[in-house]
Amino acid sequence: MKHLLSLKDLTRNEIIEILDTSSELKEDRKKGELRHHLRDKTLLLLFEKKSTRTRISFEVAMSEIGGNSIYLNPADTQLGRGETITDTSKVISRYVHAIAARVNDHQTLNSLAENSTIPVINALSDLEHPCQLLADLMTIREHKGDLKGLTLAWIGDGNNVCNSTILACSLTGIKTRIATPRGYEPNQQIVADGRMLGGDIKLTHNPTEAVKDADILYTDVWISMGDEKERDQRLKDFAPYQVNRELLEGASNDAIVLHCLPAHRGEEITDEIVDGPNSRVLDQAENRLHTEKALLLKLLK
Ligand code: CP
Ligand code: NVA
């Protein structure tokens, strides 16, 4: 693996290796044992969209493994004045050792990767959010043990996080039941790719059917960054897809609830569920740090 633009860039074994390293790094950190595995390595964070978790977890990850990071809003760089991604990528490659980019259009990541001599990491695009799913797989493994054979129900928008969920589950043997309103289904190519990878993927428009016997319920915002203009229509279309007590009661008794955060409480998920005993959302957020460390070590060491 040179870049992580999509979860398809990883094999099943590479994912398991990253999860194993992440768990070791988590234990080390708990014991206060931080080892500087890297020296004189710099990660550039190039973010076109806002972020709390991704930015902080990457910056802390680099610092705790002994490297440095630089955060840039592209609008404040010459990109904002029309310098091309191609030139920018070639120049960046002469200074830093990896780029984590959060972009409006996935194509920007492809251009960065095609023109760079250093690894490019997708820190969220309109198509995928692979780093989130590494943390989510770690969280599922911590609470459920073996991944293979579990069932995950996705409720809501067939968005970037949903697309990465389909690939992550297909690669690790988790069955997916995807419930979206009509017109908001996940990317068709990703569903086809997931099936090619052996994924057991069922698409439905019925949330109750999707959660039946599910071990994991996963939801995300109804209005992702970039979708704000469709707000009123989306609120109407997604209203029957809220993760609430009634929906959770249809899942397995010990089902866990995931949300990549930020949550829009009272829209896609109720306070009672996001703060309740089945919720694992804070573990997911924490695990971003451990999985990103493991990923950076794999790409940079
Ligand atoms: N889950 C996630 O990527 O959060 P941020 O947008 O805060 O980075
Ligand atoms: N689907 C959301 C995820 C945020 C982490 C978005 O793209 O805004």
Short mmCIF file of C-alpha atoms and ligand atoms in Angstrom, two decimals:
data_model
loop_
_atom_site.label_atom_id
_atom_site.label_comp_id
_atom_site.label_asym_id
_atom_site.label_seq_id
_atom_site.Cartn_x
_atom_site.Cartn_y
_atom_site.Cartn_z
CA MET A 1 0.00 0.00 0.00
CA LYS A 2 1.39 3.40 -0.96
CA HIS A 3 -1.70 5.60 -0.56
CA LEU A 4 -4.91 5.22 1.45
CA LEU A 5 -7.54 6.84 -0.76
CA SER A 6 -10.08 4.05 -0.37
CA LEU A 7 -10.41 1.02 1.89
CA LYS A 8 -9.93 -0.95 -1.33
CA ASP A 9 -6.26 0.07 -1.08
CA LEU A 10 -5.96 -2.32 1.88
CA THR A 11 -6.16 -6.10 1.96
CA ARG A 12 -7.93 -7.96 4.74
CA ASN A 13 -4.56 -8.92 6.22
CA GLU A 14 -3.31 -5.34 6.13
CA ILE A 15 -6.44 -4.21 7.98
CA ILE A 16 -5.94 -6.86 10.67
CA GLU A 17 -2.28 -5.89 10.96
CA ILE A 18 -3.24 -2.21 11.45
CA LEU A 19 -5.86 -3.17 14.06
CA ASP A 20 -3.36 -5.34 15.95
CA THR A 21 -0.77 -2.54 16.00
CA SER A 22 -3.46 -0.06 17.06
CA SER A 23 -4.42 -2.22 20.04
CA GLU A 24 -0.77 -2.50 21.11
CA LEU A 25 -0.30 1.27 20.79
CA LYS A 26 -3.47 1.85 22.82
CA GLU A 27 -2.17 -0.38 25.63
CA ASP A 28 1.23 1.34 25.55
CA ARG A 29 -0.40 4.76 25.80
CA LYS A 30 -2.53 3.64 28.78
CA LYS A 31 0.67 2.60 30.55
CA GLY A 32 2.26 5.95 29.68
CA GLU A 33 4.71 4.27 27.32
CA LEU A 34 5.00 6.45 24.24
CA ARG A 35 7.81 5.45 21.91
CA HIS A 36 9.17 7.79 19.26
CA HIS A 37 9.15 5.41 16.29
CA LEU A 38 9.65 8.23 13.78
CA ARG A 39 12.20 11.02 13.63
CA ASP A 40 12.24 14.05 11.35
CA LYS A 41 9.06 13.01 9.52
CA THR A 42 6.34 15.58 8.78
CA LEU A 43 2.68 15.05 7.86
CA LEU A 44 0.85 17.80 5.99
CA LEU A 45 -2.87 18.10 6.79
CA LEU A 46 -4.56 19.81 3.85
CA PHE A 47 -8.22 20.33 4.78
CA GLU A 48 -10.85 21.89 2.49
CA LYS A 49 -13.60 21.07 5.01
CA LYS A 50 -13.99 21.52 8.74
CA SER A 51 -12.84 18.89 11.24
CA THR A 52 -12.50 18.28 14.95
CA ARG A 53 -11.60 14.60 15.40
CA THR A 54 -9.60 13.96 12.24
CA ARG A 55 -7.40 17.00 12.60
CA ILE A 56 -6.70 16.55 16.31
CA SER A 57 -6.17 12.78 16.13
CA PHE A 58 -3.71 13.05 13.23
CA GLU A 59 -1.78 15.89 14.91
CA VAL A 60 -1.58 14.08 18.25
CA ALA A 61 -0.73 10.79 16.51
CA MET A 62 2.22 12.35 14.70
CA SER A 63 3.42 14.08 17.84
CA GLU A 64 3.19 10.93 20.00
CA ILE A 65 5.08 8.74 17.51
CA GLY A 66 7.83 11.33 17.24
CA GLY A 67 6.94 13.22 14.05
CA ASN A 68 5.56 16.66 13.22
CA SER A 69 2.49 17.93 11.43
CA ILE A 70 1.47 21.09 9.60
CA TYR A 71 -2.19 22.06 9.17
CA LEU A 72 -3.18 24.07 6.09
CA ASN A 73 -6.49 25.42 4.87
CA PRO A 74 -6.04 25.35 1.07
CA ALA A 75 -7.84 28.71 0.76
CA ASP A 76 -4.92 30.27 2.65
CA THR A 77 -2.37 28.78 0.25
CA GLN A 78 -1.63 29.52 -3.39
CA LEU A 79 -4.24 26.84 -4.23
CA GLY A 80 -6.74 29.52 -3.25
CA ARG A 81 -5.25 31.76 -5.98
CA GLY A 82 -5.35 29.12 -8.70
CA GLU A 83 -2.07 27.17 -8.39
CA THR A 84 -2.85 23.69 -9.69
CA ILE A 85 -3.16 20.58 -7.54
CA THR A 86 -0.58 18.98 -9.85
CA ASP A 87 2.09 21.59 -9.15
CA THR A 88 1.15 21.81 -5.48
CA SER A 89 1.42 18.07 -5.03
CA LYS A 90 4.85 17.91 -6.67
CA VAL A 91 6.09 20.78 -4.47
CA ILE A 92 4.64 19.37 -1.24
CA SER A 93 6.41 16.07 -1.98
CA ARG A 94 9.75 17.90 -1.73
CA TYR A 95 9.05 19.08 1.83
CA VAL A 96 6.97 16.60 3.80
CA HIS A 97 6.70 12.81 4.05
CA ALA A 98 2.92 12.27 3.78
CA ILE A 99 -0.27 14.23 3.10
CA ALA A 100 -3.64 13.70 4.80
CA ALA A 101 -6.21 15.57 2.72
CA ARG A 102 -9.88 16.31 3.39
CA VAL A 103 -11.46 17.29 0.09
CA ASN A 104 -14.79 18.29 -1.45
CA ASP A 105 -14.22 16.18 -4.54
CA HIS A 106 -12.60 12.72 -4.40
CA GLN A 107 -10.93 13.51 -7.75
CA THR A 108 -8.67 15.99 -5.91
CA LEU A 109 -7.24 13.07 -3.91
CA ASN A 110 -6.55 11.13 -7.12
CA SER A 111 -4.72 14.15 -8.55
CA LEU A 112 -2.71 14.58 -5.35
CA ALA A 113 -1.75 10.90 -5.38
CA GLU A 114 -0.91 10.78 -9.10
CA ASN A 115 1.47 13.71 -8.76
CA SER A 116 3.08 13.04 -5.40
CA THR A 117 6.07 10.91 -4.53
CA ILE A 118 4.81 10.53 -0.94
CA PRO A 119 1.81 8.70 0.57
CA VAL A 120 -1.58 10.43 0.35
CA ILE A 121 -4.22 9.62 2.98
CA ASN A 122 -7.94 10.29 2.47
CA ALA A 123 -9.00 12.25 5.57
CA LEU A 124 -12.59 12.32 4.14
CA SER A 125 -13.89 12.98 0.66
CA ASP A 126 -17.39 13.08 -0.81
CA LEU A 127 -16.92 9.37 -1.67
CA GLU A 128 -15.17 7.75 1.32
CA HIS A 129 -13.87 8.14 4.88
CA PRO A 130 -11.48 5.17 5.24
CA CYS A 131 -9.66 6.39 8.40
CA GLN A 132 -12.98 6.52 10.24
CA LEU A 133 -13.68 2.90 9.42
CA LEU A 134 -10.33 1.68 10.68
CA ALA A 135 -11.26 3.16 14.08
CA ASP A 136 -14.75 1.69 13.82
CA LEU A 137 -13.46 -1.82 13.06
CA MET A 138 -11.17 -1.51 16.08
CA THR A 139 -14.16 -0.45 18.21
CA ILE A 140 -16.31 -3.34 16.95
CA ARG A 141 -13.50 -5.82 17.62
CA GLU A 142 -13.05 -4.47 21.17
CA HIS A 143 -16.73 -4.95 21.98
CA LYS A 144 -17.69 -7.95 19.87
CA GLY A 145 -14.49 -9.96 19.39
CA ASP A 146 -14.26 -11.65 16.00
CA LEU A 147 -15.52 -9.47 13.15
CA LYS A 148 -16.42 -12.31 10.82
CA GLY A 149 -20.09 -13.29 10.93
CA LEU A 150 -21.38 -10.10 12.62
CA THR A 151 -24.20 -8.08 11.05
CA LEU A 152 -24.09 -4.29 10.78
CA ALA A 153 -27.19 -2.24 9.96
CA TRP A 154 -26.56 1.17 8.40
CA ILE A 155 -29.51 3.53 8.89
CA GLY A 156 -29.78 6.82 6.99
CA ASP A 157 -27.79 8.41 4.20
CA GLY A 158 -25.79 6.28 1.74
CA ASN A 159 -22.93 8.77 2.11
CA ASN A 160 -19.13 8.72 2.32
CA VAL A 161 -19.08 6.96 5.71
CA CYS A 162 -21.66 4.43 4.46
CA ASN A 163 -19.52 3.69 1.39
CA SER A 164 -16.44 3.05 3.53
CA THR A 165 -18.53 0.95 5.92
CA ILE A 166 -19.59 -1.30 3.05
CA LEU A 167 -15.97 -1.83 1.98
CA ALA A 168 -14.65 -2.26 5.54
CA CYS A 169 -17.31 -4.87 6.33
CA SER A 170 -16.88 -6.68 3.01
CA LEU A 171 -13.14 -6.98 3.62
CA THR A 172 -13.57 -8.33 7.15
CA GLY A 173 -16.59 -10.64 6.81
CA ILE A 174 -19.23 -8.43 8.47
CA LYS A 175 -22.64 -8.61 6.77
CA THR A 176 -24.18 -5.23 5.92
CA ARG A 177 -27.85 -4.28 5.82
CA ILE A 178 -28.14 -0.77 4.38
CA ALA A 179 -31.42 1.12 4.92
CA THR A 180 -31.66 4.46 3.10
CA PRO A 181 -34.54 6.47 1.66
CA ARG A 182 -35.06 6.10 -2.11
CA GLY A 183 -32.56 8.25 -3.97
CA TYR A 184 -29.98 8.18 -1.14
CA GLU A 185 -28.53 4.71 -1.76
CA PRO A 186 -24.76 4.17 -1.43
CA ASN A 187 -22.46 4.50 -4.45
CA GLN A 188 -23.30 1.67 -6.89
CA GLN A 189 -19.68 1.01 -7.84
CA ILE A 190 -18.76 0.65 -4.16
CA VAL A 191 -21.59 -1.83 -3.61
CA ALA A 192 -20.36 -3.81 -6.64
CA ASP A 193 -16.76 -3.64 -5.36
CA GLY A 194 -17.89 -4.77 -1.90
CA ARG A 195 -19.64 -7.78 -3.43
CA MET A 196 -16.53 -8.58 -5.50
CA LEU A 197 -14.58 -8.61 -2.23
CA GLY A 198 -17.01 -11.22 -0.90
CA GLY A 199 -19.32 -8.83 0.94
CA ASP A 200 -22.81 -9.91 1.96
CA ILE A 201 -24.61 -6.60 1.30
CA LYS A 202 -28.36 -6.08 1.32
CA LEU A 203 -29.92 -2.75 0.35
CA THR A 204 -33.37 -1.83 1.63
CA HIS A 205 -35.56 1.21 2.26
CA ASN A 206 -36.93 -0.29 5.46
CA PRO A 207 -34.96 0.49 8.66
CA THR A 208 -36.89 -2.03 10.78
CA GLU A 209 -36.00 -4.81 8.36
CA ALA A 210 -32.33 -3.73 8.34
CA VAL A 211 -31.87 -3.78 12.13
CA LYS A 212 -33.47 -7.20 12.67
CA ASP A 213 -30.87 -9.33 14.56
CA ALA A 214 -28.15 -6.74 13.85
CA ASP A 215 -25.13 -6.70 16.17
CA ILE A 216 -24.16 -3.14 15.21
CA LEU A 217 -26.30 -0.12 14.28
CA TYR A 218 -24.46 2.68 12.50
CA THR A 219 -25.79 6.09 11.53
CA ASP A 220 -24.39 9.44 10.41
CA VAL A 221 -25.74 12.92 9.80
CA TRP A 222 -28.52 13.42 7.26
CA ILE A 223 -26.83 16.56 5.94
CA SER A 224 -23.15 16.03 5.24
CA MET A 225 -20.69 18.85 4.60
CA GLY A 226 -21.57 20.09 1.11
CA ASP A 227 -25.25 19.02 1.29
CA GLU A 228 -26.44 22.09 3.22
CA LYS A 229 -28.51 23.47 0.32
CA GLU A 230 -30.71 20.33 0.39
CA ARG A 231 -31.41 20.70 4.11
CA ASP A 232 -35.21 21.07 4.05
CA GLN A 233 -35.78 18.23 1.57
CA ARG A 234 -33.40 15.93 3.42
CA LEU A 235 -35.02 16.52 6.81
CA LYS A 236 -38.33 15.38 5.29
CA ASP A 237 -36.89 12.39 3.42
CA PHE A 238 -34.88 11.07 6.38
CA ALA A 239 -37.47 11.55 9.14
CA PRO A 240 -38.43 7.80 9.26
CA TYR A 241 -34.73 6.83 9.56
CA GLN A 242 -33.97 8.09 13.08
CA VAL A 243 -32.00 5.78 15.37
CA ASN A 244 -34.15 5.84 18.51
CA ARG A 245 -35.28 3.47 21.26
CA GLU A 246 -37.98 1.87 19.12
CA LEU A 247 -35.57 1.06 16.30
CA LEU A 248 -32.88 -0.22 18.67
CA GLU A 249 -35.41 -2.59 20.27
CA GLY A 250 -35.63 -4.41 16.93
CA ALA A 251 -31.88 -5.25 16.93
CA SER A 252 -29.99 -7.91 18.92
CA ASN A 253 -30.24 -7.41 22.71
CA ASP A 254 -26.55 -6.58 22.99
CA ALA A 255 -26.32 -4.48 19.82
CA ILE A 256 -23.87 -1.59 19.89
CA VAL A 257 -24.58 1.79 18.32
CA LEU A 258 -21.99 3.65 16.30
CA HIS A 259 -21.87 7.21 14.95
CA CYS A 260 -18.74 8.75 13.46
CA LEU A 261 -19.67 12.16 14.97
CA PRO A 262 -20.40 15.03 14.82
CA ALA A 263 -24.01 14.05 15.63
CA HIS A 264 -27.07 16.16 14.98
CA ARG A 265 -28.93 15.11 18.11
CA GLY A 266 -32.67 14.87 17.61
CA GLU A 267 -32.23 14.31 13.86
CA GLU A 268 -30.50 11.03 12.91
CA ILE A 269 -30.12 9.90 16.55
CA THR A 270 -31.81 10.69 19.85
CA ASP A 271 -29.94 11.90 22.95
CA GLU A 272 -31.14 8.80 24.76
CA ILE A 273 -29.39 6.48 22.30
CA VAL A 274 -26.21 8.46 21.66
CA ASP A 275 -25.66 8.83 25.44
CA GLY A 276 -27.11 5.42 26.33
CA PRO A 277 -25.55 2.07 27.36
CA ASN A 278 -25.38 0.67 23.81
CA SER A 279 -23.49 3.66 22.42
CA ARG A 280 -19.79 3.29 21.59
CA VAL A 281 -19.33 6.67 19.90
CA LEU A 282 -16.60 7.93 22.24
CA ASP A 283 -14.58 4.74 21.79
CA GLN A 284 -14.82 5.27 18.04
CA ALA A 285 -13.57 8.83 18.40
CA GLU A 286 -10.69 7.75 20.68
CA ASN A 287 -9.71 4.90 18.38
CA ARG A 288 -9.09 7.36 15.56
CA LEU A 289 -5.88 8.26 17.41
CA HIS A 290 -4.63 4.69 17.77
CA THR A 291 -5.52 3.53 14.25
CA GLU A 292 -4.01 6.64 12.66
CA LYS A 293 -0.77 6.06 14.55
CA ALA A 294 -0.68 2.50 13.22
CA LEU A 295 -1.48 3.68 9.69
CA LEU A 296 1.23 6.37 9.79
CA LEU A 297 3.79 3.85 11.05
CA LYS A 298 2.86 1.50 8.21
CA LEU A 299 3.22 4.24 5.61
CA LEU A 300 6.21 6.14 7.02
CA LYS A 301 8.48 3.85 8.99
N1 CP B 1 -15.62 11.74 12.37
C1 CP B 1 -14.89 12.74 11.87
O1 CP B 1 -14.21 12.63 10.84
O2 CP B 1 -14.99 13.90 12.57
P1 CP B 1 -14.40 15.31 12.17
O3 CP B 1 -15.22 15.84 11.02
O4 CP B 1 -14.56 16.15 13.42
O5 CP B 1 -12.96 15.17 11.77
N1 NVA B 2 -20.85 12.32 6.36
C1 NVA B 2 -20.25 13.37 7.15
C2 NVA B 2 -19.13 12.82 7.96
C3 NVA B 2 -18.43 13.81 8.85
C4 NVA B 2 -17.30 13.18 9.62
C5 NVA B 2 -19.79 14.49 6.25
O1 NVA B 2 -19.23 14.21 5.18
O2 NVA B 2 -19.99 15.66 6.58
#
